[in-house]
Each structure stands twice: as structure tokens, then as C-alpha cells.
Tab-separated table of C-alpha atoms in Angstrom:
chain	number	residue	atom	x	y	z
A	1	UNK	CA	6.923	11.763	-11.672
A	2	UNK	CA	5.594	9.608	-8.488
A	3	UNK	CA	2.832	8.253	-10.483
A	4	UNK	CA	5.550	6.491	-12.848
A	5	UNK	CA	7.476	5.286	-9.899
A	6	UNK	CA	4.744	3.737	-8.301
A	7	UNK	CA	3.564	2.188	-11.450
A	8	UNK	CA	7.296	0.585	-11.983
A	9	UNK	CA	7.112	-1.024	-8.921
A	10	UNK	CA	3.770	-2.617	-9.244
A	11	UNK	CA	5.102	-3.891	-12.762
A	12	UNK	CA	8.012	-4.932	-11.084
A	13	UNK	CA	6.285	-7.107	-8.573
A	14	UNK	CA	3.563	-8.592	-11.396
A	15	UNK	CA	6.511	-10.109	-13.620
A	16	UNK	CA	6.046	-13.401	-11.510
A	17	UNK	CA	2.193	-13.813	-11.739
A	18	UNK	CA	0.566	-16.651	-13.793
A	19	UNK	CA	-0.839	-16.284	-17.160
A	20	UNK	CA	-4.280	-17.022	-15.804
A	21	UNK	CA	-5.475	-15.600	-11.930
A	22	UNK	CA	-9.164	-15.680	-10.547
A	23	UNK	CA	-8.639	-12.577	-8.382
A	24	UNK	CA	-6.767	-9.152	-8.977
A	25	UNK	CA	-6.472	-5.846	-6.921
A	26	UNK	CA	-7.730	-2.685	-9.145
A	27	UNK	CA	-6.198	0.688	-7.414
A	28	UNK	CA	-6.335	4.325	-8.928
A	29	UNK	CA	-3.013	6.559	-9.548
A	30	UNK	CA	-4.884	9.581	-7.849
A	31	UNK	CA	-3.609	8.711	-4.466
A	32	UNK	CA	0.049	7.387	-4.320
A	33	UNK	CA	-0.479	5.651	-0.612
A	34	UNK	CA	-3.551	3.611	-2.020
A	35	UNK	CA	-1.244	2.290	-4.610
A	36	UNK	CA	1.407	1.039	-1.803
A	37	UNK	CA	-1.375	-0.145	0.283
A	38	UNK	CA	-2.599	-2.261	-2.465
A	39	UNK	CA	1.071	-3.422	-3.257
A	40	UNK	CA	1.937	-4.925	0.117
A	41	UNK	CA	-1.689	-6.722	-0.043
A	42	UNK	CA	-1.024	-8.276	-3.710
A	43	UNK	CA	2.648	-9.301	-3.004
A	44	UNK	CA	1.060	-11.238	0.435
A	45	UNK	CA	-1.674	-12.818	-1.708
A	46	UNK	CA	-0.043	-13.191	-5.057
A	47	UNK	CA	-2.554	-11.022	-6.697
A	48	UNK	CA	-1.922	-8.905	-9.292
A	49	UNK	CA	-2.189	-4.983	-8.510
A	50	UNK	CA	-3.610	-3.229	-11.930
A	51	UNK	CA	-3.635	0.681	-11.816
A	52	UNK	CA	-6.569	2.599	-13.062
A	53	UNK	CA	-5.682	5.828	-14.595
A	54	UNK	CA	-7.602	8.617	-12.471
A	55	UNK	CA	-9.575	5.809	-11.106
A	56	UNK	CA	-11.396	4.741	-14.408
A	57	UNK	CA	-11.414	1.813	-16.899
A	58	UNK	CA	-10.062	2.116	-20.098
A	59	UNK	CA	-9.722	-0.818	-22.967
A	60	UNK	CA	-6.141	-2.166	-21.812
A	61	UNK	CA	-7.423	-2.756	-18.136
A	62	UNK	CA	-10.580	-4.402	-19.853
A	63	UNK	CA	-8.237	-6.498	-22.128
A	64	UNK	CA	-6.047	-7.581	-19.057
A	65	UNK	CA	-8.849	-8.627	-17.118
A	66	UNK	CA	-10.330	-10.915	-19.874
A	67	UNK	CA	-6.988	-12.256	-20.804
A	68	UNK	CA	-6.146	-13.209	-17.080
A	69	UNK	CA	-9.428	-14.845	-16.718
A	70	UNK	CA	-10.354	-13.114	-13.730
A	71	UNK	CA	-13.536	-13.852	-11.925
A	72	UNK	CA	-13.410	-11.539	-8.545
A	73	UNK	CA	-12.284	-7.958	-8.353
A	74	UNK	CA	-11.072	-5.969	-5.154
A	75	UNK	CA	-10.909	-2.525	-5.674
A	76	UNK	CA	-8.916	-0.398	-3.211
A	77	UNK	CA	-9.972	2.960	-2.498
A	78	UNK	CA	-13.110	4.847	-2.274
A	79	UNK	CA	-15.594	6.729	-4.623
A	80	UNK	CA	-13.172	9.842	-4.479
A	81	UNK	CA	-10.251	7.900	-6.152
A	82	UNK	CA	-11.754	5.097	-7.980
A	83	UNK	CA	-15.178	6.561	-9.698
A	84	UNK	CA	-18.853	4.601	-9.251
A	85	UNK	CA	-19.138	4.210	-12.822
A	86	UNK	CA	-16.071	1.844	-12.668
A	87	UNK	CA	-17.627	-0.355	-10.346
A	88	UNK	CA	-21.008	-0.531	-11.790
A	89	UNK	CA	-19.060	-1.707	-15.063
A	90	UNK	CA	-17.235	-4.010	-13.239
A	91	UNK	CA	-20.018	-5.492	-11.431
A	92	UNK	CA	-21.687	-6.504	-14.959
A	93	UNK	CA	-18.969	-9.377	-15.300
A	94	UNK	CA	-17.218	-10.032	-11.917
A	95	UNK	CA	-17.812	-10.209	-8.419
A	96	UNK	CA	-16.497	-6.920	-7.073
A	97	UNK	CA	-15.353	-6.560	-3.201
A	98	UNK	CA	-14.599	-2.306	-2.456
A	99	UNK	CA	-12.326	-1.715	0.134
A	100	UNK	CA	-12.254	1.661	1.720
A	101	UNK	CA	-12.773	3.765	4.726
A	102	UNK	CA	-11.939	7.821	6.217
A	103	UNK	CA	-8.729	8.844	4.419
A	104	UNK	CA	-5.952	6.606	3.860
A	105	UNK	CA	-5.645	5.156	7.109
A	106	UNK	CA	-9.626	3.834	7.271
A	107	UNK	CA	-8.833	2.412	3.627
A	108	UNK	CA	-5.440	0.776	4.917
A	109	UNK	CA	-7.376	-0.728	7.936
A	110	UNK	CA	-10.007	-2.173	5.883
A	111	UNK	CA	-7.421	-3.660	3.193
A	112	UNK	CA	-5.368	-5.322	6.334
A	113	UNK	CA	-8.642	-6.564	7.843
A	114	UNK	CA	-9.868	-8.126	4.694
A	115	UNK	CA	-6.256	-9.682	3.098
A	116	UNK	CA	-4.911	-10.528	6.399
A	117	UNK	CA	-8.073	-11.616	8.360
A	118	UNK	CA	-6.195	-15.064	9.615
A	119	UNK	CA	-4.180	-12.878	11.689
A	120	UNK	CA	-0.889	-11.097	11.246
A	121	UNK	CA	2.855	-11.302	13.075
A	122	UNK	CA	3.654	-7.760	11.872
A	123	UNK	CA	2.837	-4.454	10.551
A	124	UNK	CA	4.427	-1.377	9.100
A	125	UNK	CA	3.257	2.157	10.247
A	126	UNK	CA	4.691	5.387	8.071
A	127	UNK	CA	3.455	8.846	8.499
A	128	UNK	CA	1.191	10.421	6.332
A	129	UNK	CA	1.392	14.098	6.707
A	130	UNK	CA	-0.114	15.054	3.341
A	131	UNK	CA	2.884	16.346	2.023
A	132	UNK	CA	3.079	14.196	-1.404
A	133	UNK	CA	6.818	14.695	-1.649
A	134	UNK	CA	7.717	13.620	1.737
A	135	UNK	CA	5.296	11.217	2.177
A	136	UNK	CA	5.453	9.115	-1.133
A	137	UNK	CA	9.474	8.601	-0.721
A	138	UNK	CA	8.885	7.581	3.080
A	139	UNK	CA	5.968	5.252	1.973
A	140	UNK	CA	7.553	3.394	-0.944
A	141	UNK	CA	10.115	2.397	1.735
A	142	UNK	CA	7.680	1.184	4.411
A	143	UNK	CA	5.000	-0.309	1.501
A	144	UNK	CA	8.520	-2.067	0.519
A	145	UNK	CA	9.262	-3.547	4.159
A	146	UNK	CA	5.980	-4.546	4.328
A	147	UNK	CA	5.643	-6.340	1.415
A	148	UNK	CA	9.300	-8.289	1.911
A	149	UNK	CA	7.992	-9.345	5.702
A	150	UNK	CA	4.367	-10.186	4.644
A	151	UNK	CA	2.775	-7.099	6.662
A	152	UNK	CA	0.001	-5.099	6.421
A	153	UNK	CA	1.274	-1.080	5.385
A	154	UNK	CA	-0.779	0.990	7.559
A	155	UNK	CA	-0.451	4.899	7.294
A	156	UNK	CA	-1.071	7.243	9.852
A	157	UNK	CA	-1.577	10.904	10.419
A	158	UNK	CA	1.721	12.007	11.825
A	159	UNK	CA	1.956	11.948	15.418
A	160	UNK	CA	-0.744	10.164	16.142
A	161	UNK	CA	-2.304	6.813	16.440
A	162	UNK	CA	-5.960	6.077	15.413
A	163	UNK	CA	-7.931	3.946	17.646
A	164	UNK	CA	-8.501	1.838	14.429
A	165	UNK	CA	-5.512	1.041	13.912
A	166	UNK	CA	-4.764	-0.085	17.350
A	167	UNK	CA	-8.172	-1.992	17.108
A	168	UNK	CA	-6.656	-3.919	14.143
A	169	UNK	CA	-3.447	-4.583	15.599
A	170	UNK	CA	-5.031	-6.049	18.280
A	171	UNK	CA	-7.631	-7.884	16.562
A	172	UNK	CA	-4.817	-9.829	13.883
A	173	UNK	CA	-3.074	-10.236	16.785
A	174	UNK	CA	0.039	-8.384	15.898
A	175	UNK	CA	3.618	-8.556	17.836
A	176	UNK	CA	5.959	-6.272	16.221
A	177	UNK	CA	5.546	-2.960	14.171
A	178	UNK	CA	7.964	-1.261	12.068
A	179	UNK	CA	7.508	2.492	11.962
A	180	UNK	CA	9.346	4.440	9.125
A	181	UNK	CA	9.021	8.152	9.160
A	182	UNK	CA	10.835	11.495	10.510
A	183	UNK	CA	9.966	11.164	14.270
A	184	UNK	CA	7.957	8.999	16.651
A	185	UNK	CA	5.943	10.318	19.501
A	186	UNK	CA	6.204	9.512	22.920
A	187	UNK	CA	2.652	9.162	22.912
A	188	UNK	CA	3.137	6.774	19.462
A	189	UNK	CA	5.326	4.722	21.864
A	190	UNK	CA	3.071	4.552	24.656
A	191	UNK	CA	0.229	3.171	23.000
A	192	UNK	CA	2.426	0.554	21.159
A	193	UNK	CA	4.262	-0.464	24.031
A	194	UNK	CA	3.066	-3.948	24.179
A	195	UNK	CA	4.851	-4.680	20.835
A	196	UNK	CA	8.362	-5.174	19.555
A	197	UNK	CA	9.238	-1.657	18.182
A	198	UNK	CA	11.568	-0.898	15.372
A	199	UNK	CA	12.020	2.642	14.607
A	200	UNK	CA	13.580	3.792	11.288
A	201	UNK	CA	13.748	7.585	11.646
A	202	UNK	CA	15.368	10.131	9.228
A	203	UNK	CA	15.234	11.579	5.779
A	204	UNK	CA	15.024	9.280	3.063
A	205	UNK	CA	18.281	8.557	2.497
A	206	UNK	CA	18.875	7.297	6.234
A	207	UNK	CA	15.915	5.424	5.872
A	208	UNK	CA	16.671	3.708	2.901
A	209	UNK	CA	20.317	2.871	4.375
A	210	UNK	CA	18.398	1.155	7.165
A	211	UNK	CA	16.128	-0.753	5.386
A	212	UNK	CA	18.614	-3.816	3.922
A	213	UNK	CA	16.426	-5.915	1.888
A	214	UNK	CA	16.627	-6.819	-1.613
A	215	UNK	CA	13.304	-4.913	-2.597
A	216	UNK	CA	14.700	-1.726	-1.203
A	217	UNK	CA	17.481	-2.163	-3.654
A	218	UNK	CA	14.951	-1.813	-6.516
A	219	UNK	CA	13.268	0.807	-5.408
A	220	UNK	CA	16.687	2.967	-5.018
A	221	UNK	CA	17.601	2.007	-8.535
A	222	UNK	CA	14.105	3.310	-9.698
A	223	UNK	CA	14.564	6.570	-7.960
A	224	UNK	CA	18.134	7.078	-9.263
A	225	UNK	CA	16.214	6.770	-12.928
A	226	UNK	CA	13.673	9.062	-12.490
A	227	UNK	CA	15.375	11.813	-10.703
């Protein structure tokens, strides 16, 4: 069910892409958060985001890459979600960049450094609790908010602020942060004290009501469709 919703989101974002592009992002549907990290990057750059079923190439994806005239492919996710054989096959025809790190947070940090290498004004942060149902619902809203604002999306382990996240916030010159989740620890606030911080706290319905942008309305419609 979650894969259907997320794939639908990526397809909605892809409708305005040109018929020919030089670069695309490929992401696996094995983990929803990698798809959402990639979506924010795709919206920022205008690069199509294509989903690899179970992290592997199939004939449909191969045909899409050929028809789009792709030259460079960015893989978002490590070998546990995008198979090594996939990268090996792609490297025969394309220039391939793979972005990944330790867990979901590390991958998001590498994506932020690559796609926002000129700096970013803002970031959207969300809890990553490893509870698939809660995380996907909250992180969809966070990713949509990041996409609409042109910000990187960074999931972080619940209640923590990893050093690598603080490092990328500093290196990109980020001034504003939005946190989406159920609660924000005092330690979290202290570590982000230098930023203008907005907190969107609550369950999914409360979070949806607080994120007031056009793309969030699309997400709500998709949730209603697949309930």
C-alpha cells in the first residue's frame, strides 16, 4: 500500500518533465524513505525520479532510460536496497553516481551535499523511528514540504540530532529548519538553536493541517484514495 502511494507521488511529480533529459535519479521501492529523499532532490533539480522495483532494473525502466536520452544516472541508496548488479549494468551505458551512507540519515546527508552543493536556505527534518506506518505517513508530509520549499529532506533517528546532520546544516549555510514529527526533544532544540526553527508536531491529521501548501493537498487526496 505504501509503495503504491509513494510511486503515485513520484509519477505526479514527473508529469511536467521534458521528453528528453540528460540526468535521472533512480531509487528502490524497498524503503519508502529513500524514495522521499530522492523526490525532494528531483523537485529541486527537475530531474525525473524513476523507481526500481525491489532495487533491480526491468525492461520498462531500461526503455524509459533509452527514450529519455539519459547520459547520467544518480542512484539514491546503498547496495542493500539497489543491487550491485543494477549499478554494474548501468555503468556499461551511462555515467553513474551512487549516493548513500549509514542508514537512511547517512543517505539523506549525501543527497543533500550532492544536490545542494551550492548551499541551501532551509531544511526539513523528520523522525525516523523504523515504525513503517508512522514514518511513511509523517515523512511523506515532510518530503512534500521540502519539495515545495526547495529544501533537502533529512530523516533522523527519533529524538536525536546526529553530528553528520549538524555538519551538513553548517556546511550548506542553512538558516531555517522545519521539524515534522510527534515530539521534539530539548536536546534537539539546543543543537538547532542558531536556526529559525518551526515545529509541526502531532499525528498525521494534525501535521497535514499545519502544512498548508498545494502539494500537501495532493497527498491528502492520494491517502483518501488508497485507504
